[in-house]
């Protein structure tokens, strides 16, 4: 990253990023301005959480229909059901960790991995901590070269310092960088994608961009598809200004699609169809 005193703010000035930030803000404002949000925002938040978890699980290989996620009660039968269960648990946990995130992002990431991997057939020795040298990573979606444990530790510390320092960067930029770094590093032995997307959610909520968590980026990431997701991540990992800007714009589009999803839920509630 840049040596600028506020490197995230510098990323916010990359070509195409200000336009993405503005487009996201307009999409979010449309949801929050809907008349249904004034009376039934809790219902929209709950539905957004369910749909967000479904989208995140789909990217991790468990592409279930929404009604199946809504209906199912046992998430321990097989690998796919455990993935969906982990996504649901993470979504529920995200809102409880906002104050801790601002002070200690690494504690939150450890907690998220514990929530995701606990009871999912992962050895207790591998849960809730970054991987050590030589430990394998189970993350089939991301096939990029795996950084070593020392690099992971250093970059996680740098990411934590950026989050704690705050700065003037738009929420979208910070959320995209947190998401991209975690996917690139894959610091845990499993469930890195689920954790990365939940961390993105936490940033979007805690920044004030989406305080009621009704614009689930996970929905948009799922809708845009795994191929586009991986291609955009490749751009981020390249480190080029164009690649990083394309990743931020991709994350922005995902937030917009999440906002569109919740707008549709508002419209359905208004018609009495949901």
JSON list of N, CA, C and O in Angstrom, two decimals, residues 227-254:
[
{"chain": "A", "resi": 227, "resn": "UNK", "atom": "N", "xyz": [-17.04, -16.45, -10.62]},
{"chain": "A", "resi": 227, "resn": "UNK", "atom": "CA", "xyz": [-16.00, -16.13, -11.60]},
{"chain": "A", "resi": 227, "resn": "UNK", "atom": "C", "xyz": [-15.63, -14.64, -11.52]},
{"chain": "A", "resi": 227, "resn": "UNK", "atom": "O", "xyz": [-14.45, -14.28, -11.53]},
{"chain": "A", "resi": 228, "resn": "UNK", "atom": "N", "xyz": [-16.64, -13.78, -11.47]},
{"chain": "A", "resi": 228, "resn": "UNK", "atom": "CA", "xyz": [-16.38, -12.35, -11.38]},
{"chain": "A", "resi": 228, "resn": "UNK", "atom": "C", "xyz": [-15.70, -11.99, -10.06]},
{"chain": "A", "resi": 228, "resn": "UNK", "atom": "O", "xyz": [-14.84, -11.10, -10.00]},
{"chain": "A", "resi": 229, "resn": "UNK", "atom": "N", "xyz": [-16.10, -12.67, -9.01]},
{"chain": "A", "resi": 229, "resn": "UNK", "atom": "CA", "xyz": [-15.52, -12.44, -7.68]},
{"chain": "A", "resi": 229, "resn": "UNK", "atom": "C", "xyz": [-14.03, -12.75, -7.69]},
{"chain": "A", "resi": 229, "resn": "UNK", "atom": "O", "xyz": [-13.20, -11.95, -7.24]},
{"chain": "A", "resi": 230, "resn": "UNK", "atom": "N", "xyz": [-13.68, -13.91, -8.23]},
{"chain": "A", "resi": 230, "resn": "UNK", "atom": "CA", "xyz": [-12.28, -14.33, -8.27]},
{"chain": "A", "resi": 230, "resn": "UNK", "atom": "C", "xyz": [-11.47, -13.42, -9.20]},
{"chain": "A", "resi": 230, "resn": "UNK", "atom": "O", "xyz": [-10.33, -13.05, -8.89]},
{"chain": "A", "resi": 231, "resn": "UNK", "atom": "N", "xyz": [-12.06, -13.03, -10.33]},
{"chain": "A", "resi": 231, "resn": "UNK", "atom": "CA", "xyz": [-11.35, -12.15, -11.26]},
{"chain": "A", "resi": 231, "resn": "UNK", "atom": "C", "xyz": [-11.07, -10.80, -10.63]},
{"chain": "A", "resi": 231, "resn": "UNK", "atom": "O", "xyz": [-9.97, -10.24, -10.78]},
{"chain": "A", "resi": 232, "resn": "UNK", "atom": "N", "xyz": [-12.05, -10.26, -9.90]},
{"chain": "A", "resi": 232, "resn": "UNK", "atom": "CA", "xyz": [-11.85, -8.98, -9.24]},
{"chain": "A", "resi": 232, "resn": "UNK", "atom": "C", "xyz": [-10.79, -9.09, -8.14]},
{"chain": "A", "resi": 232, "resn": "UNK", "atom": "O", "xyz": [-9.97, -8.19, -7.95]},
{"chain": "A", "resi": 233, "resn": "UNK", "atom": "N", "xyz": [-10.81, -10.20, -7.42]},
{"chain": "A", "resi": 233, "resn": "UNK", "atom": "CA", "xyz": [-9.80, -10.42, -6.38]},
{"chain": "A", "resi": 233, "resn": "UNK", "atom": "C", "xyz": [-8.40, -10.50, -6.99]},
{"chain": "A", "resi": 233, "resn": "UNK", "atom": "O", "xyz": [-7.43, -9.97, -6.42]},
{"chain": "A", "resi": 234, "resn": "UNK", "atom": "N", "xyz": [-8.29, -11.13, -8.15]},
{"chain": "A", "resi": 234, "resn": "UNK", "atom": "CA", "xyz": [-6.99, -11.17, -8.84]},
{"chain": "A", "resi": 234, "resn": "UNK", "atom": "C", "xyz": [-6.47, -9.76, -9.07]},
{"chain": "A", "resi": 234, "resn": "UNK", "atom": "O", "xyz": [-5.27, -9.50, -8.93]},
{"chain": "A", "resi": 235, "resn": "UNK", "atom": "N", "xyz": [-7.37, -8.85, -9.44]},
{"chain": "A", "resi": 235, "resn": "UNK", "atom": "CA", "xyz": [-6.97, -7.47, -9.65]},
{"chain": "A", "resi": 235, "resn": "UNK", "atom": "C", "xyz": [-6.46, -6.83, -8.37]},
{"chain": "A", "resi": 235, "resn": "UNK", "atom": "O", "xyz": [-5.45, -6.13, -8.37]},
{"chain": "A", "resi": 236, "resn": "UNK", "atom": "N", "xyz": [-7.15, -7.10, -7.27]},
{"chain": "A", "resi": 236, "resn": "UNK", "atom": "CA", "xyz": [-6.71, -6.55, -5.98]},
{"chain": "A", "resi": 236, "resn": "UNK", "atom": "C", "xyz": [-5.32, -7.07, -5.61]},
{"chain": "A", "resi": 236, "resn": "UNK", "atom": "O", "xyz": [-4.43, -6.31, -5.23]},
{"chain": "A", "resi": 237, "resn": "UNK", "atom": "N", "xyz": [-5.14, -8.37, -5.75]},
{"chain": "A", "resi": 237, "resn": "UNK", "atom": "CA", "xyz": [-3.87, -8.99, -5.36]},
{"chain": "A", "resi": 237, "resn": "UNK", "atom": "C", "xyz": [-2.72, -8.51, -6.25]},
{"chain": "A", "resi": 237, "resn": "UNK", "atom": "O", "xyz": [-1.57, -8.44, -5.81]},
{"chain": "A", "resi": 238, "resn": "UNK", "atom": "N", "xyz": [-3.03, -8.12, -7.48]},
{"chain": "A", "resi": 238, "resn": "UNK", "atom": "CA", "xyz": [-1.98, -7.62, -8.38]},
{"chain": "A", "resi": 238, "resn": "UNK", "atom": "C", "xyz": [-1.32, -6.36, -7.83]},
{"chain": "A", "resi": 238, "resn": "UNK", "atom": "O", "xyz": [-0.16, -6.08, -8.13]},
{"chain": "A", "resi": 239, "resn": "UNK", "atom": "N", "xyz": [-2.08, -5.60, -7.04]},
{"chain": "A", "resi": 239, "resn": "UNK", "atom": "CA", "xyz": [-1.53, -4.39, -6.45]},
{"chain": "A", "resi": 239, "resn": "UNK", "atom": "C", "xyz": [-1.48, -3.20, -7.38]},
{"chain": "A", "resi": 239, "resn": "UNK", "atom": "O", "xyz": [-1.08, -2.10, -6.96]},
{"chain": "A", "resi": 240, "resn": "UNK", "atom": "N", "xyz": [-1.88, -3.37, -8.63]},
{"chain": "A", "resi": 240, "resn": "UNK", "atom": "CA", "xyz": [-1.87, -2.24, -9.55]},
{"chain": "A", "resi": 240, "resn": "UNK", "atom": "C", "xyz": [-3.03, -1.30, -9.23]},
{"chain": "A", "resi": 240, "resn": "UNK", "atom": "O", "xyz": [-4.06, -1.74, -8.72]},
{"chain": "A", "resi": 241, "resn": "UNK", "atom": "N", "xyz": [-2.88, 0.00, -9.51]},
{"chain": "A", "resi": 241, "resn": "UNK", "atom": "CA", "xyz": [-3.99, 0.92, -9.25]},
{"chain": "A", "resi": 241, "resn": "UNK", "atom": "C", "xyz": [-5.27, 0.49, -9.95]},
{"chain": "A", "resi": 241, "resn": "UNK", "atom": "O", "xyz": [-6.36, 0.57, -9.38]},
{"chain": "A", "resi": 242, "resn": "UNK", "atom": "N", "xyz": [-5.14, 0.01, -11.20]},
{"chain": "A", "resi": 242, "resn": "UNK", "atom": "CA", "xyz": [-6.33, -0.41, -11.94]},
{"chain": "A", "resi": 242, "resn": "UNK", "atom": "C", "xyz": [-6.97, -1.64, -11.30]},
{"chain": "A", "resi": 242, "resn": "UNK", "atom": "O", "xyz": [-8.20, -1.73, -11.19]},
{"chain": "A", "resi": 243, "resn": "UNK", "atom": "N", "xyz": [-6.15, -2.58, -10.86]},
{"chain": "A", "resi": 243, "resn": "UNK", "atom": "CA", "xyz": [-6.69, -3.79, -10.25]},
{"chain": "A", "resi": 243, "resn": "UNK", "atom": "C", "xyz": [-7.36, -3.52, -8.92]},
{"chain": "A", "resi": 243, "resn": "UNK", "atom": "O", "xyz": [-8.45, -4.05, -8.64]},
{"chain": "A", "resi": 244, "resn": "UNK", "atom": "N", "xyz": [-6.74, -2.68, -8.09]},
{"chain": "A", "resi": 244, "resn": "UNK", "atom": "CA", "xyz": [-7.32, -2.34, -6.80]},
{"chain": "A", "resi": 244, "resn": "UNK", "atom": "C", "xyz": [-8.62, -1.56, -7.00]},
{"chain": "A", "resi": 244, "resn": "UNK", "atom": "O", "xyz": [-9.63, -1.82, -6.33]},
{"chain": "A", "resi": 245, "resn": "UNK", "atom": "N", "xyz": [-8.61, -0.62, -7.94]},
{"chain": "A", "resi": 245, "resn": "UNK", "atom": "CA", "xyz": [-9.82, 0.17, -8.21]},
{"chain": "A", "resi": 245, "resn": "UNK", "atom": "C", "xyz": [-10.95, -0.73, -8.71]},
{"chain": "A", "resi": 245, "resn": "UNK", "atom": "O", "xyz": [-12.12, -0.56, -8.33]},
{"chain": "A", "resi": 246, "resn": "UNK", "atom": "N", "xyz": [-10.61, -1.72, -9.54]},
{"chain": "A", "resi": 246, "resn": "UNK", "atom": "CA", "xyz": [-11.64, -2.63, -10.06]},
{"chain": "A", "resi": 246, "resn": "UNK", "atom": "C", "xyz": [-12.24, -3.47, -8.93]},
{"chain": "A", "resi": 246, "resn": "UNK", "atom": "O", "xyz": [-13.44, -3.75, -8.92]},
{"chain": "A", "resi": 247, "resn": "UNK", "atom": "N", "xyz": [-11.41, -3.89, -7.97]},
{"chain": "A", "resi": 247, "resn": "UNK", "atom": "CA", "xyz": [-11.92, -4.65, -6.82]},
{"chain": "A", "resi": 247, "resn": "UNK", "atom": "C", "xyz": [-12.86, -3.78, -5.98]},
{"chain": "A", "resi": 247, "resn": "UNK", "atom": "O", "xyz": [-13.93, -4.23, -5.57]},
{"chain": "A", "resi": 248, "resn": "UNK", "atom": "N", "xyz": [-12.46, -2.54, -5.73]},
{"chain": "A", "resi": 248, "resn": "UNK", "atom": "CA", "xyz": [-13.32, -1.64, -4.94]},
{"chain": "A", "resi": 248, "resn": "UNK", "atom": "C", "xyz": [-14.64, -1.42, -5.67]},
{"chain": "A", "resi": 248, "resn": "UNK", "atom": "O", "xyz": [-15.72, -1.45, -5.05]},
{"chain": "A", "resi": 249, "resn": "UNK", "atom": "N", "xyz": [-14.57, -1.21, -6.98]},
{"chain": "A", "resi": 249, "resn": "UNK", "atom": "CA", "xyz": [-15.80, -1.02, -7.76]},
{"chain": "A", "resi": 249, "resn": "UNK", "atom": "C", "xyz": [-16.67, -2.27, -7.73]},
{"chain": "A", "resi": 249, "resn": "UNK", "atom": "O", "xyz": [-17.90, -2.19, -7.67]},
{"chain": "A", "resi": 250, "resn": "UNK", "atom": "N", "xyz": [-16.04, -3.44, -7.77]},
{"chain": "A", "resi": 250, "resn": "UNK", "atom": "CA", "xyz": [-16.79, -4.70, -7.70]},
{"chain": "A", "resi": 250, "resn": "UNK", "atom": "C", "xyz": [-17.52, -4.80, -6.36]},
{"chain": "A", "resi": 250, "resn": "UNK", "atom": "O", "xyz": [-18.71, -5.16, -6.31]},
{"chain": "A", "resi": 251, "resn": "UNK", "atom": "N", "xyz": [-16.83, -4.47, -5.28]},
{"chain": "A", "resi": 251, "resn": "UNK", "atom": "CA", "xyz": [-17.47, -4.49, -3.96]},
{"chain": "A", "resi": 251, "resn": "UNK", "atom": "C", "xyz": [-18.59, -3.46, -3.89]},
{"chain": "A", "resi": 251, "resn": "UNK", "atom": "O", "xyz": [-19.64, -3.71, -3.27]},
{"chain": "A", "resi": 252, "resn": "UNK", "atom": "N", "xyz": [-18.39, -2.32, -4.53]},
{"chain": "A", "resi": 252, "resn": "UNK", "atom": "CA", "xyz": [-19.45, -1.31, -4.57]},
{"chain": "A", "resi": 252, "resn": "UNK", "atom": "C", "xyz": [-20.68, -1.81, -5.30]},
{"chain": "A", "resi": 252, "resn": "UNK", "atom": "O", "xyz": [-21.82, -1.59, -4.85]},
{"chain": "A", "resi": 253, "resn": "UNK", "atom": "N", "xyz": [-20.46, -2.49, -6.40]},
{"chain": "A", "resi": 253, "resn": "UNK", "atom": "CA", "xyz": [-21.60, -3.05, -7.14]},
{"chain": "A", "resi": 253, "resn": "UNK", "atom": "C", "xyz": [-22.34, -4.08, -6.30]},
{"chain": "A", "resi": 253, "resn": "UNK", "atom": "O", "xyz": [-23.58, -4.17, -6.34]},
{"chain": "A", "resi": 254, "resn": "UNK", "atom": "N", "xyz": [-21.58, -4.84, -5.51]},
{"chain": "A", "resi": 254, "resn": "UNK", "atom": "CA", "xyz": [-22.22, -5.84, -4.64]},
{"chain": "A", "resi": 254, "resn": "UNK", "atom": "C", "xyz": [-23.11, -5.16, -3.60]},
{"chain": "A", "resi": 254, "resn": "UNK", "atom": "O", "xyz": [-24.21, -5.63, -3.31]}
]
